[in-house]
Each structure stands twice: as C-alpha cells, then as structure tokens.
Amino acid sequence: MRPTERTEKSVKKLRYKPSAEVHNRVLTNVMQALEKREKHKSAEVQPSIWRIIMKSKITKFAAAAAIIMAALIAFHFVGNPFGAAVTFAKVIQPILNARTIVLDLVVGSEETGLVVHDIVVGSKIRRTLPNMGHAIIDLDNARLLRLDPLDKSAVYINIQGPFQKWAKNYLGLVRDIVADMENHPEWPVQELGQRWIDGQRAVGFLLSGPKIKLTIWADAETAVPIRIEILTGRSQTIIKNIEFDVPVDESLVSMDIPDGYTLHEKELDYTDFNEQDFIIVLQFWAEHILGGNFPDSVSGEDILKVAPVLRQKIDQLNISDEEKMQLGMAMGRGFMFFRQLEMSGADWHYVGKGVEFGDANTAVFLYRPKSSANYRVIYGDLSVKDAAPSDLPK
Amino acid sequence: MLEDSILVWRFKRGSKEALCRIYEKYESDLLTLAANLLSEPNTAEDVLQEVFVRFVESIDKFELRGSLKAYLATCVANRCRDCTRKSQRHRTIAIDEAAQTVSDENTPVQLVINSEELQSVSRALIELPYEQREVVVLHLHGDLKFKAIAELQQVTIKTVQSRYRYGLNKLRSILNGEVNPVRKSTKNGVATQHKYNSKRDF
C-alpha cells in the first residue's frame, strides 16, 4: 500500500458516532422544527411528482408520445422473432433469409393478450399497437418515426440507450443469437412431436436456455415456422400469423414524412431507466387510475393495456406540457425498467394485489438486481428496502 | 440515490417518517464530517442540528439535483466554516482538550473506534490548515468529488487537488513525527506542545 493510501485509510477510520442522548435530542429538535414549519405553512402545496424526474431534452411534444414510444420500443426486448434463431437450421432458415416478414405478436396469454402487428422489411419494422397508433423503426440507424393521423404530427426520434445497443442490426442480431446457441451445446432442443395449429400439421421444438424457453412450431412439410412461443420468466409472448417474403409496399416502412404532417424531431433518452422510474409508474397507476389501490397484476400485457389510459390521465392533469412530458418520459423509462427485468429472466415478484397506496408495511414489488445477493423490496408507501432472501416479506 | 429521491419526495409530501429516515441514514456520516472539520468535535452536534433544521425549513424550495448526501455534506461544510471563523476569534478550547473529550466514552460525540492511533490522527488533522483539512475530510468522508469541493471553496480543481496532496503529505509527516506542530494550544492557561508517536508508519 502506498503511503498516501495508508494516510487516506487512517483518516477514513476517523468515524464518529452520536451518543444515544445526542441522537434523540437532535432528532427531536429536527422534528419540532418540522411541526413548527407545518403550523406556519399557509397552504398545502402538493409537490408535483415530476420534480423528482430528471430533466430531459424534450420540451414540447406531449407526454402521450413518450409513453407510446416506450411501449413501442419496449417490444424490442421481445418483439422480433429473435427467439426463432435456434440451432435446428432448417426451421430458422426462413427467419434468417426472408427479406420481409409479417407477423402478429401476442403479449401475454393468447386469450387476453394484446396483439401487436409487425411488418418487417430488412432492418425496418412497421409496428402497430392497438389504441396507440404505429411507428416505423429503423433498427440499423436506431431511429424511430411515429405518425399520428389524428393531429397529423410526425416525430423522429433518435433513440439512445439499450435499444441502440441491442438492436442495431436485425439480421446481424439474429445471427449472433444462432452463433451463441451453437456455442452452448448444453442448451437442449427437445422435439415436441406433431400438433394441429390453425389447420396446419405442425412439428414442435422446445429450446431451453438458462433464461428462456422457446417453442417453435413449424409446418410439418415445409419446415416454415408458423408459431413461436417465448417464455422468459413468467412473461409469455406468442408470434403467430407469420408470413415470410410476402410482397410489402415499401412505403409502409418509409422513414419519410408524408405530406400534410408536421414534423418534430426529438431525442428520446432511455439510457438511465431505473427502479425510481418504475416506482413512478406504480404510483401513478395506483393513485390516478385505481383510486388508491395497486393493480392486481403487473406484466408486459398489463403495462401495454394501461399505457393508453396513463396517457389520457396525464393529459388531464393540471400541469404544464413540460411537466407532462417529464412525467411521460419517466413512465416510459419505468416501462423499460420493468420490461428489462421481465425479459432478462430476473427474479422478480409483484405482490401488490389488494395493497393500498401508502401502506408502509406491505410489499408491492420485489426483485433481485443483477449480481446482487439481496432483493430490493418496494412497499406500498413506495419506500424501498434491501432484504436478504431469508428476510423477504411473506 | 434512488431511495433518496423517493425519501425527499415523500418528505415534501409531509412524511415525517421519510425525514426520520433521511436523518438516520446520514446522521453518522454528517456527524463524522463535522467532527473532523471542527477543532471541537462536540460542537458537531450543533452543526448537525442546524443543517437538518434548515433542510426542514427550506424543503418546499428544495430540489434534489444530485446526491442528497453531497448536498447535506456541503451544508455541513459551510456551517463548519462559519463555526471555525467564530472560534478563531473566540478560541477558548484547547486542541488537546478537544481531542481528549472525543476519547471519553461519556462524551456526546465519540469515535467509533477509539484507539490511541486514531486519536493521534484526529489531533494531526486539526493541525492542517483549514482549507486543506476541508478538502481531505470532504473528499474522504463526504464522498465529494474535487470538482464539487472546488465549487464550494471557489477555487480551481487543481488548487483543490494540491490542497488534498499537501494535506495528506503534512498529515503523514506529523504522524511520522517528522514535523512538530507549529500551533500551540493552551490547557489550563499553560502552553503545551503536542506529542506524537515518532516514526509511526502512516
């Protein structure tokens, strides 16, 4: 150890502690100051939630856009049929080689899940979500164009963060996954036999990776995939109605602005999505949508369904456009935080059913951060505590 | 950091529990900071209280833009500087006496590890010029970066880095017995000179 480091270490050891008497005395005086302040407070000013949100570069366009963008983008964690890139080469050939793919993504269960429609042309995707319009996503350039036919607005978004990092090149990424799977012979591929799917006789394969279960059903005669089921943790996505190399009007994935649309170009920064953003989603969901109760469940399906409602509620708030924007951005990042947890196979549990907002004693959500031995536990009052696995709330 | 944002947010919404948690979370760190900055560690209690009372009084206007700990540490540093200026004008407590009070288990503010070695470090720290001590303590105990300290001291980062380097060098020299403390303190009206263990390897 260098002399400077030794001296630093010595100084760092100089830690002081208050006696119990000092602790109680100072804390009592501080609390008295708080009571005094409250007595003299003229009017109750509820600080806006947006104050705790980091400032972004976006200033004008509405919060709705931010939420919808997040919902659209979040699907890149599951939205492309990356999962089909399994080692049984014949089945994945169409996915690797097709220039155009049209498909439906069902987020959640087949009966209740939300259906997202994708048209994939090369590295571009036209993605349509119910009640949220559509966007054209340019994976190569990490750029997104959203067109809103209602107000004829167009928004170009340069997307920062994981989207850019993980989905830069669609086909390249698929090939990377194939290569990765080939490097893991321990990931078993199980033949599931035959089954009738949508009137077609299909052959199934199940790939079990450490964090993902991928089931591909392919036409028994042509080996063309007709249904792909992805299970990550407890999150299920189904890809169906798949068509490869069908003729597609290129204008559908054009990044050009149609005539009559007003253009805004903004930078959407999802680099730093984190727990706090997700807490804001939970709070807003409980306070403004469910009358003070946390939702019965939280999943990708739930979030996609609630996103348009959140958008409406934010629009109704008596705050400035800037504040709405900040709030929308935070919620978008909150979606990203949750989706990443969900899709990375992290150990997380939502236990907020029946819990009232403000309940400091009941856990709502808990998860174990990557590389951490302990869990983060979010309580009904939105406080967060670390807990060892043995100390988790029942 | 995230937890702090939520705590501040809840405190702004009137949660006393949130204030308690902020206090308990940073009480020890801030007390350590103040005790190391002040030549009389027991006045650290007053500084701690003043900083939190002001925090309470200004919470409506407060916006957390970075680390809450760094913010509170800066408040402590400002307050300690005021105290030091005053005490330099009305210096009544001897350094030896001050350090001795820390070693007493019945004192309000105590060293967590109370050893002869650390008492020597504590005394040596007090011998540093205040600007150097402030840099060393804020950096090592307040987790403040040199840039933040430079803003606080209204000097350049290079100056802060120099102060840090000089401060540590001088500390080491004092502790190794290479430098006799220049300052003398008075105890019971009699001038005394500090004694340090010579050639201790710091």
Coordinates of C-alpha atoms in Angstrom, one line a residue:
Chain A
M1 CA 0.0 0.0 0.0
R2 CA 1.4 3.4 -0.9
P3 CA 2.0 6.0 1.9
T4 CA -0.8 8.2 0.6
E5 CA -3.2 5.3 0.6
R6 CA -2.2 4.5 4.2
T7 CA -2.9 8.0 5.3
E8 CA -6.2 8.1 3.5
K9 CA -7.1 4.8 5.2
S10 CA -6.2 6.3 8.6
V11 CA -8.4 9.4 8.0
K12 CA -11.3 7.2 6.8
K13 CA -11.2 5.3 10.1
L14 CA -11.9 8.6 11.9
R15 CA -15.6 8.0 12.2
Y16 CA -17.7 9.5 14.9
K17 CA -21.0 8.4 16.4
P18 CA -23.5 10.3 18.4
S19 CA -24.4 9.1 21.9
A20 CA -28.0 7.9 22.2
E21 CA -28.7 11.1 24.0
V22 CA -27.4 13.3 21.2
H23 CA -29.3 11.2 18.6
N24 CA -32.6 11.6 20.4
R25 CA -32.0 15.3 21.2
V26 CA -31.1 16.3 17.7
L27 CA -33.9 14.2 16.1
T28 CA -36.4 15.6 18.5
N29 CA -35.4 19.2 17.7
V30 CA -35.5 18.5 14.0
M31 CA -39.0 17.0 14.3
Q32 CA -40.1 20.0 16.3
A33 CA -38.8 22.3 13.5
L34 CA -40.9 20.3 11.1
E35 CA -44.0 20.7 13.2
K36 CA -43.3 24.4 13.6
R37 CA -43.0 24.7 9.8
E38 CA -46.2 22.9 9.2
K39 CA -48.1 25.1 11.5
H40 CA -46.9 28.2 9.6
K41 CA -47.4 26.7 6.3
S42 CA -50.0 28.9 4.6
A43 CA -51.4 26.5 2.1
E44 CA -50.9 22.9 1.3
V45 CA -48.8 22.6 -1.8
Q46 CA -48.6 19.2 -3.2
P47 CA -45.3 18.9 -4.9
S48 CA -45.6 17.5 -8.3
I49 CA -44.3 14.1 -9.0
W50 CA -42.4 15.4 -12.0
R51 CA -40.0 17.3 -9.7
I52 CA -38.1 14.2 -8.9
I53 CA -37.7 13.3 -12.5
M54 CA -34.5 14.2 -14.3
K55 CA -34.8 16.9 -16.9
S56 CA -34.7 15.7 -20.5
K57 CA -34.1 17.5 -23.7
I58 CA -37.7 17.1 -24.8
T59 CA -39.7 20.2 -24.2
K60 CA -42.7 20.4 -26.3
F61 CA -44.5 17.4 -27.6
A62 CA -46.9 15.7 -25.4
A63 CA -46.5 13.1 -22.7
A64 CA -48.6 10.8 -24.8
A65 CA -45.8 10.4 -27.3
A66 CA -43.3 9.4 -24.6
I67 CA -45.4 6.7 -23.2
I68 CA -46.3 5.3 -26.6
M69 CA -42.8 5.4 -27.7
A70 CA -41.7 3.5 -24.7
A71 CA -44.4 0.9 -25.3
L72 CA -43.4 0.6 -28.9
I73 CA -39.7 0.4 -28.2
A74 CA -40.0 -1.9 -25.2
F75 CA -41.1 -4.5 -27.6
H76 CA -37.7 -4.8 -28.9
F77 CA -36.9 -6.9 -26.0
V78 CA -39.3 -9.5 -27.3
G79 CA -40.8 -8.0 -30.4
N80 CA -38.7 -9.6 -33.1
P81 CA -38.6 -13.3 -33.7
F82 CA -35.1 -13.4 -32.4
G83 CA -36.1 -16.4 -30.4
A84 CA -36.6 -18.4 -33.5
A85 CA -32.9 -18.4 -34.1
V86 CA -32.5 -21.9 -32.8
T87 CA -29.9 -24.4 -33.8
F88 CA -32.1 -26.6 -35.9
A89 CA -31.1 -24.8 -39.0
K90 CA -33.9 -25.8 -41.3
V91 CA -36.5 -24.3 -39.1
I92 CA -34.7 -21.0 -38.8
Q93 CA -33.7 -20.6 -42.4
P94 CA -36.8 -18.6 -43.4
I95 CA -36.2 -16.3 -40.5
L96 CA -32.6 -15.7 -41.4
N97 CA -33.1 -15.4 -45.1
A98 CA -36.5 -13.7 -45.5
R99 CA -36.4 -10.1 -46.6
T100 CA -39.9 -9.4 -45.5
I101 CA -41.8 -10.9 -42.5
V102 CA -45.4 -10.1 -41.5
L103 CA -46.4 -11.3 -38.1
D104 CA -48.6 -10.8 -35.0
L105 CA -47.2 -10.7 -31.5
V106 CA -49.4 -11.6 -28.7
V107 CA -48.1 -10.2 -25.4
G108 CA -49.4 -12.3 -22.6
S109 CA -51.8 -15.1 -22.9
E110 CA -53.5 -15.8 -26.2
E111 CA -57.0 -15.2 -24.8
T112 CA -56.4 -11.8 -23.2
G113 CA -53.1 -10.6 -24.5
L114 CA -52.6 -7.5 -26.6
V115 CA -51.9 -8.1 -30.3
V116 CA -49.1 -6.1 -31.9
H117 CA -48.8 -6.2 -35.6
D118 CA -45.4 -6.1 -37.3
I119 CA -44.3 -5.7 -40.8
V120 CA -40.6 -6.3 -41.1
V121 CA -38.7 -5.2 -44.2
G122 CA -35.0 -5.7 -43.9
S123 CA -33.9 -3.7 -40.9
K124 CA -37.1 -1.7 -40.7
I125 CA -40.2 -2.6 -38.8
R126 CA -43.7 -1.0 -39.0
R127 CA -45.2 -1.7 -35.6
T128 CA -48.8 -1.1 -34.8
L129 CA -50.2 -1.3 -31.3
P130 CA -53.9 -1.1 -30.6
N131 CA -55.0 2.3 -29.4
M132 CA -51.5 3.6 -29.8
G133 CA -51.0 4.2 -33.5
H134 CA -48.0 3.0 -35.3
A135 CA -44.3 3.7 -35.7
I136 CA -41.6 2.8 -38.2
I137 CA -38.5 1.6 -36.5
D138 CA -35.2 1.8 -38.4
L139 CA -33.0 -0.7 -36.5
D140 CA -29.8 0.0 -38.4
N141 CA -29.9 3.6 -37.5
A142 CA -31.7 3.4 -34.1
R143 CA -34.3 5.8 -35.3
L144 CA -38.0 5.8 -35.0
L145 CA -40.7 7.7 -36.8
R146 CA -44.1 8.0 -35.3
L147 CA -47.0 9.2 -37.3
D148 CA -50.2 10.3 -35.6
P149 CA -53.0 10.5 -38.1
L150 CA -55.3 12.3 -35.6
D151 CA -53.3 15.5 -35.3
K152 CA -51.1 14.9 -38.4
S153 CA -48.0 15.1 -36.3
A154 CA -44.8 13.2 -37.1
V155 CA -42.0 12.7 -34.7
Y156 CA -38.5 11.5 -35.5
I157 CA -36.8 10.0 -32.5
N158 CA -33.2 9.2 -32.2
I159 CA -33.2 6.6 -29.6
Q160 CA -30.5 6.3 -27.1
G161 CA -29.8 3.5 -24.7
P162 CA -30.3 -0.2 -24.9
F163 CA -32.4 -0.1 -28.0
Q164 CA -29.5 1.2 -29.9
K165 CA -27.1 -1.1 -28.3
W166 CA -29.1 -4.3 -28.6
A167 CA -31.0 -4.0 -31.7
K168 CA -28.7 -2.2 -34.0
N169 CA -28.9 -4.7 -36.8
Y170 CA -31.8 -7.0 -37.0
L171 CA -30.4 -9.8 -39.1
G172 CA -27.0 -9.5 -37.5
L173 CA -28.5 -9.9 -34.1
V174 CA -30.4 -13.0 -35.2
R175 CA -27.2 -14.5 -36.5
D176 CA -25.4 -13.6 -33.3
I177 CA -28.0 -15.5 -31.3
V178 CA -27.6 -18.5 -33.6
A179 CA -23.9 -18.4 -33.1
D180 CA -24.4 -18.0 -29.4
M181 CA -26.7 -21.0 -29.2
E182 CA -24.2 -23.1 -31.2
N183 CA -21.6 -22.3 -28.5
H184 CA -23.9 -23.7 -25.9
P185 CA -24.5 -27.4 -26.7
E186 CA -25.8 -27.8 -23.1
W187 CA -29.0 -26.0 -24.1
P188 CA -31.2 -28.9 -25.1
V189 CA -33.6 -28.9 -28.0
Q190 CA -36.5 -31.2 -27.4
E191 CA -38.8 -32.5 -30.1
L192 CA -42.4 -32.0 -29.2
G193 CA -43.9 -34.1 -31.8
Q194 CA -46.8 -33.1 -34.0
R195 CA -49.8 -31.0 -33.4
W196 CA -52.5 -29.2 -35.4
I197 CA -52.2 -25.4 -35.3
D198 CA -54.6 -23.2 -37.2
G199 CA -55.5 -26.1 -39.5
Q200 CA -51.9 -27.0 -40.2
R201 CA -50.0 -30.0 -39.1
A202 CA -47.0 -28.7 -37.2
V203 CA -43.8 -30.1 -35.7
G204 CA -42.7 -28.6 -32.5
F205 CA -39.3 -28.0 -31.0
L206 CA -38.5 -26.7 -27.5
L207 CA -35.3 -24.9 -26.7
S208 CA -34.5 -24.4 -23.1
G209 CA -31.8 -21.8 -22.4
P210 CA -30.9 -20.6 -18.9
K211 CA -33.3 -17.8 -19.0
I212 CA -35.6 -18.5 -21.9
K213 CA -37.9 -21.3 -23.2
L214 CA -38.5 -21.1 -26.9
T215 CA -41.1 -23.2 -28.6
I216 CA -41.2 -23.2 -32.4
W217 CA -44.0 -24.8 -34.3
A218 CA -43.2 -25.3 -38.0
D219 CA -45.2 -26.6 -40.9
A220 CA -44.5 -30.4 -40.8
E221 CA -44.0 -30.4 -44.6
T222 CA -42.2 -27.2 -45.4
A223 CA -40.5 -26.6 -42.0
V224 CA -41.6 -23.0 -42.2
P225 CA -42.3 -21.6 -38.7
I226 CA -45.9 -20.8 -38.1
R227 CA -46.0 -20.2 -34.4
I228 CA -43.3 -19.2 -31.9
E229 CA -43.8 -19.1 -28.2
I230 CA -41.3 -17.3 -26.0
L231 CA -41.3 -17.7 -22.3
T232 CA -39.0 -15.6 -20.3
G233 CA -39.5 -15.8 -16.6
R234 CA -43.3 -15.6 -16.3
S235 CA -43.6 -13.4 -19.4
Q236 CA -45.0 -15.1 -22.5
T237 CA -45.0 -13.8 -26.0
I238 CA -46.6 -15.6 -28.9
I239 CA -45.7 -14.9 -32.5
K240 CA -48.2 -16.1 -35.0
N241 CA -49.8 -15.4 -38.3
I242 CA -46.2 -15.4 -39.7
E243 CA -45.7 -14.8 -43.4
F244 CA -42.2 -14.8 -44.9
D245 CA -41.2 -13.0 -48.1
V246 CA -44.6 -11.6 -48.9
P247 CA -44.9 -8.6 -51.1
V248 CA -44.9 -5.5 -49.0
D249 CA -45.4 -1.9 -50.1
E250 CA -42.1 -0.3 -49.2
S251 CA -43.8 3.0 -48.4
L252 CA -45.2 1.3 -45.3
V253 CA -41.7 1.3 -43.8
S254 CA -40.6 4.6 -45.3
M255 CA -38.9 7.0 -42.9
D256 CA -40.1 9.9 -45.0
I257 CA -42.7 12.3 -43.6
P258 CA -46.0 12.1 -45.5
D259 CA -47.4 15.3 -47.0
G260 CA -49.5 17.4 -44.6
Y261 CA -47.8 16.2 -41.4
T262 CA -46.0 18.5 -39.0
L263 CA -42.5 17.3 -38.0
H264 CA -40.9 17.3 -34.6
E265 CA -37.5 15.8 -34.2
K266 CA -36.6 14.9 -30.7
E267 CA -34.2 12.8 -28.7
L268 CA -35.6 10.2 -26.5
D269 CA -33.2 9.1 -23.8
Y270 CA -33.8 5.8 -22.2
T271 CA -30.3 5.3 -21.2
D272 CA -30.9 5.5 -17.5
F273 CA -34.1 3.7 -16.8
N274 CA -34.2 2.5 -13.2
E275 CA -36.2 1.5 -10.2
Q276 CA -37.3 5.0 -9.4
D277 CA -38.9 5.3 -12.8
F278 CA -40.8 2.1 -12.2
I279 CA -41.9 3.4 -8.9
I280 CA -43.4 6.4 -10.6
V281 CA -45.4 4.1 -12.8
L282 CA -46.7 2.1 -9.8
Q283 CA -47.6 5.3 -8.0
F284 CA -49.4 6.9 -10.9
W285 CA -51.2 3.7 -11.7
A286 CA -52.4 3.3 -8.1
E287 CA -53.2 7.0 -7.4
H288 CA -54.7 8.1 -10.7
I289 CA -56.2 5.0 -12.2
L290 CA -57.2 2.6 -9.5
G291 CA -58.3 5.1 -6.8
G292 CA -55.5 4.4 -4.3
N293 CA -55.1 0.6 -4.9
F294 CA -52.2 -1.1 -6.6
P295 CA -53.1 -3.2 -9.6
D296 CA -53.9 -6.8 -9.3
S297 CA -51.0 -7.8 -11.5
V298 CA -48.2 -6.2 -13.4
S299 CA -46.9 -7.8 -16.6
G300 CA -45.9 -6.7 -20.0
E301 CA -49.5 -7.4 -21.1
D302 CA -50.9 -5.2 -18.2
I303 CA -48.5 -2.4 -19.0
L304 CA -49.4 -2.4 -22.6
K305 CA -53.0 -2.3 -21.8
V306 CA -52.7 0.5 -19.2
A307 CA -50.4 2.7 -21.3
P308 CA -53.2 4.4 -23.3
V309 CA -55.0 5.1 -20.0
L310 CA -51.9 6.5 -18.4
R311 CA -51.6 8.8 -21.4
Q312 CA -55.2 10.1 -21.0
K313 CA -54.7 10.6 -17.3
I314 CA -51.6 12.6 -17.7
D315 CA -53.2 14.7 -20.4
Q316 CA -56.0 15.5 -17.9
L317 CA -53.5 16.7 -15.2
N318 CA -53.4 20.4 -14.5
I319 CA -49.7 20.7 -15.1
S320 CA -47.7 22.3 -17.9
D321 CA -46.8 20.5 -21.1
E322 CA -43.3 20.3 -19.9
E323 CA -44.3 18.6 -16.7
K324 CA -46.5 16.2 -18.7
M325 CA -43.6 15.5 -20.9
Q326 CA -41.3 14.8 -18.0
L327 CA -43.9 12.5 -16.4
G328 CA -44.4 10.7 -19.6
M329 CA -40.7 10.2 -20.1
A330 CA -40.3 8.8 -16.6
M331 CA -43.1 6.4 -17.1
G332 CA -41.6 5.3 -20.4
R333 CA -38.4 4.6 -18.6
G334 CA -40.3 2.8 -15.9
F335 CA -41.8 0.5 -18.6
M336 CA -38.3 -0.1 -19.9
F337 CA -37.1 -1.0 -16.4
F338 CA -39.8 -3.5 -15.9
R339 CA -39.5 -5.0 -19.4
Q340 CA -35.8 -5.5 -18.9
L341 CA -36.4 -7.2 -15.6
E342 CA -39.1 -9.4 -17.2
M343 CA -37.2 -10.3 -20.3
S344 CA -33.8 -10.8 -18.7
G345 CA -35.3 -13.6 -16.6
A346 CA -34.6 -11.7 -13.4
D347 CA -36.1 -12.9 -10.2
W348 CA -39.0 -10.5 -9.6
H349 CA -42.4 -10.8 -7.9
Y350 CA -45.4 -8.5 -8.0
V351 CA -47.4 -8.8 -4.8
G352 CA -49.4 -5.6 -4.8
K353 CA -52.8 -7.1 -5.3
G354 CA -55.1 -5.7 -2.6
V355 CA -52.5 -3.3 -1.3
E356 CA -53.4 0.3 -0.7
F357 CA -51.2 3.1 -1.8
G358 CA -49.4 4.4 1.3
D359 CA -49.3 1.1 3.2
A360 CA -45.7 1.2 4.5
N361 CA -45.9 -2.3 5.9
T362 CA -46.9 -4.3 2.9
A363 CA -44.6 -5.1 0.0
V364 CA -45.8 -4.4 -3.5
F365 CA -42.9 -5.5 -5.7
L366 CA -39.6 -7.2 -5.1
Y367 CA -36.7 -8.1 -7.4
R368 CA -33.2 -9.1 -7.2
P369 CA -30.8 -6.8 -9.1
K370 CA -28.3 -8.5 -11.3
S371 CA -25.2 -9.6 -9.4
S372 CA -26.8 -8.9 -6.0
A373 CA -27.4 -11.4 -3.2
N374 CA -30.2 -9.3 -1.8
Y375 CA -33.6 -8.2 -3.0
R376 CA -35.0 -4.7 -3.4
V377 CA -38.4 -4.5 -1.9
I378 CA -40.8 -1.8 -2.8
Y379 CA -43.5 -1.2 -0.2
G380 CA -47.0 0.3 -0.6
D381 CA -45.7 3.7 0.5
L382 CA -43.1 3.4 -2.3
S383 CA -40.3 3.1 0.2
V384 CA -37.6 0.7 -0.9
K385 CA -35.6 -1.5 1.3
D386 CA -32.9 -4.1 0.8
A387 CA -33.7 -7.6 2.1
A388 CA -31.8 -10.8 2.3
P389 CA -33.5 -13.8 0.7
S390 CA -34.2 -15.1 4.2
D391 CA -35.9 -11.8 5.2
L392 CA -38.3 -11.3 2.4
P393 CA -41.8 -10.3 3.3
K394 CA -44.2 -13.2 3.4
Chain B
M1 CA -29.5 7.8 -4.7
L2 CA -32.8 6.5 -6.0
E3 CA -34.0 5.9 -2.5
D4 CA -33.0 9.4 -1.6
S5 CA -35.1 10.8 -4.4
I6 CA -38.1 8.9 -3.1
L7 CA -37.4 9.9 0.5
V8 CA -37.2 13.6 -0.4
W9 CA -40.3 13.3 -2.5
R10 CA -42.2 11.7 0.4
F11 CA -40.8 14.2 2.9
K12 CA -42.0 17.0 0.6
R13 CA -45.4 15.4 0.7
G14 CA -45.3 15.6 4.5
S15 CA -43.9 12.3 5.6
K16 CA -42.3 12.6 9.0
E17 CA -41.1 9.0 8.6
A18 CA -39.2 10.0 5.5
L19 CA -37.5 12.8 7.3
C20 CA -36.6 10.4 10.1
R21 CA -35.1 8.0 7.7
I22 CA -33.1 10.7 5.9
Y23 CA -31.8 11.8 9.3
E24 CA -30.9 8.3 10.5
K25 CA -29.4 7.5 7.2
Y26 CA -26.9 10.4 7.2
E27 CA -26.6 11.3 10.8
S28 CA -23.4 9.4 11.4
D29 CA -21.8 10.5 8.1
L30 CA -22.6 14.1 8.7
L31 CA -21.5 14.0 12.3
T32 CA -18.2 12.4 11.3
L33 CA -17.8 15.2 8.7
A34 CA -18.5 17.9 11.2
A35 CA -16.4 16.4 14.0
N36 CA -13.4 16.1 11.7
L37 CA -13.8 19.6 10.3
L38 CA -14.2 21.2 13.7
S39 CA -11.5 21.5 16.2
E40 CA -14.0 20.8 18.9
P41 CA -15.8 17.6 17.8
N42 CA -18.6 18.0 20.4
T43 CA -19.9 21.1 18.6
A44 CA -20.6 18.7 15.7
E45 CA -24.0 18.1 17.3
D46 CA -24.9 21.7 16.9
V47 CA -23.9 21.7 13.3
L48 CA -25.8 18.6 12.6
Q49 CA -28.9 20.0 14.1
E50 CA -28.7 23.3 12.3
V51 CA -28.2 21.7 9.0
F52 CA -31.2 19.5 9.4
V53 CA -33.4 22.3 10.8
R54 CA -32.5 24.4 7.8
F55 CA -33.2 21.5 5.5
V56 CA -36.6 21.1 7.0
E57 CA -37.3 24.9 6.7
S58 CA -36.3 25.0 3.1
I59 CA -37.8 21.7 1.9
D60 CA -40.5 23.4 -0.2
K61 CA -38.0 25.0 -2.3
F62 CA -35.5 22.2 -2.3
E63 CA -35.0 20.2 -5.4
L64 CA -32.7 17.3 -5.4
R65 CA -30.4 17.6 -8.4
G66 CA -27.7 15.2 -7.4
S67 CA -26.7 13.2 -4.3
L68 CA -28.5 14.1 -1.2
K69 CA -25.5 13.1 0.9
A70 CA -23.3 15.5 -1.1
Y71 CA -25.9 18.3 -0.6
L72 CA -26.1 17.8 3.1
A73 CA -22.3 17.4 3.3
T74 CA -21.9 20.8 1.6
C75 CA -24.3 22.3 4.1
V76 CA -22.2 20.8 6.9
A77 CA -19.0 22.2 5.4
N78 CA -20.5 25.7 5.1
R79 CA -21.7 25.6 8.6
C80 CA -18.4 24.3 10.0
R81 CA -16.5 27.0 8.2
D82 CA -18.7 29.6 9.9
C83 CA -18.1 28.0 13.2
T84 CA -14.4 27.8 12.6
R85 CA -14.3 31.5 11.8
K86 CA -16.1 32.3 15.0
S87 CA -14.0 30.0 17.1
Q88 CA -10.8 31.5 15.7
R89 CA -12.0 34.8 17.1
H90 CA -13.0 33.4 20.4
R91 CA -10.8 30.4 20.8
T92 CA -11.2 29.1 24.3
I93 CA -10.9 25.4 24.0
A94 CA -7.6 23.8 23.7
I95 CA -6.9 21.3 20.9
D96 CA -5.6 18.7 23.4
E97 CA -8.7 19.1 25.4
A98 CA -10.9 18.8 22.4
A99 CA -9.3 15.6 21.3
Q100 CA -9.4 14.3 24.8
T101 CA -13.1 14.8 25.0
V102 CA -13.5 12.6 22.0
S103 CA -11.7 9.8 23.7
D104 CA -14.0 10.0 26.7
E105 CA -16.7 7.4 26.4
N106 CA -19.2 9.6 28.1
T107 CA -18.9 12.5 25.6
P108 CA -21.8 13.2 23.3
V109 CA -19.8 12.6 20.2
Q110 CA -17.4 9.6 20.2
L111 CA -15.0 7.9 17.9
V112 CA -16.4 4.7 16.6
I113 CA -13.0 3.0 17.0
N114 CA -11.4 4.7 19.9
S115 CA -7.7 3.9 19.7
E116 CA -4.6 5.9 20.6
E117 CA -3.6 5.8 16.9
L118 CA -6.9 7.3 15.8
Q119 CA -6.7 10.0 18.4
S120 CA -3.3 10.9 17.0
V121 CA -4.8 11.1 13.6
S122 CA -7.6 13.2 14.9
R123 CA -5.1 15.6 16.5
A124 CA -3.0 15.7 13.4
L125 CA -6.0 16.5 11.3
I126 CA -6.7 19.5 13.4
E127 CA -3.2 20.8 12.7
L128 CA -3.8 21.1 9.0
P129 CA -4.7 24.5 7.6
Y130 CA -8.5 24.6 7.4
E131 CA -8.7 24.6 3.6
Q132 CA -6.6 21.5 3.4
R133 CA -8.5 19.8 6.2
E134 CA -11.7 20.7 4.5
V135 CA -10.6 19.1 1.2
V136 CA -9.3 16.0 2.8
V137 CA -12.4 15.5 5.0
L138 CA -14.9 16.3 2.4
H139 CA -13.3 14.0 -0.1
L140 CA -12.7 11.1 2.2
H141 CA -15.8 11.4 4.4
G142 CA -18.3 13.4 2.4
D143 CA -17.6 11.5 -0.8
L144 CA -17.4 14.8 -2.6
K145 CA -15.5 15.0 -5.8
F146 CA -12.7 17.5 -6.3
K147 CA -14.9 19.4 -8.7
A148 CA -17.7 19.9 -6.1
I149 CA -15.1 20.9 -3.5
A150 CA -13.7 23.4 -5.9
E151 CA -17.1 25.0 -6.3
L152 CA -17.5 25.1 -2.6
Q153 CA -14.2 26.6 -2.0
Q154 CA -14.5 28.8 -5.1
V155 CA -11.1 27.8 -6.4
T156 CA -9.9 25.7 -9.3
I157 CA -9.9 21.9 -9.3
K158 CA -6.1 22.0 -9.5
T159 CA -5.9 24.0 -6.3
V160 CA -8.2 21.5 -4.6
Q161 CA -6.0 18.7 -5.8
S162 CA -2.9 20.5 -4.5
R163 CA -4.6 21.1 -1.1
Y164 CA -5.5 17.5 -0.9
R165 CA -2.0 16.3 -1.7
Y166 CA -0.4 18.8 0.6
G167 CA -2.9 18.0 3.3
L168 CA -2.1 14.3 3.1
N169 CA 1.6 14.8 3.0
K170 CA 1.5 17.0 6.0
L171 CA -0.7 14.6 7.9
R172 CA 1.7 11.8 7.2
S173 CA 4.7 14.0 8.3
I174 CA 3.0 14.9 11.5
L175 CA 2.0 11.4 12.3
N176 CA 5.5 10.1 11.5
G177 CA 7.0 12.7 13.8
E178 CA 8.8 14.5 11.0
V179 CA 7.0 17.8 11.7
N180 CA 6.4 19.3 15.0
P181 CA 3.0 21.0 15.2
V182 CA 3.6 24.7 14.9
R183 CA 0.4 25.7 16.6
K184 CA 0.4 25.5 20.4
S185 CA -2.7 25.1 22.4
T186 CA -3.4 26.2 25.9
K187 CA -4.7 23.9 28.6
N188 CA -5.4 25.4 31.9
G189 CA -3.7 28.5 30.7
V190 CA -0.4 26.7 30.1
A191 CA 1.0 26.4 26.7
T192 CA 1.7 22.9 25.7
Q193 CA 3.1 21.2 22.7
H194 CA 1.6 18.1 21.1
K195 CA 3.4 14.9 21.3
Y196 CA 3.1 12.3 18.7
N197 CA 4.5 8.9 18.4
S198 CA 7.6 9.2 16.4
K199 CA 8.3 7.1 13.4
R200 CA 4.9 5.5 13.2
D201 CA 4.4 4.4 9.7
F202 CA 1.4 6.2 8.3

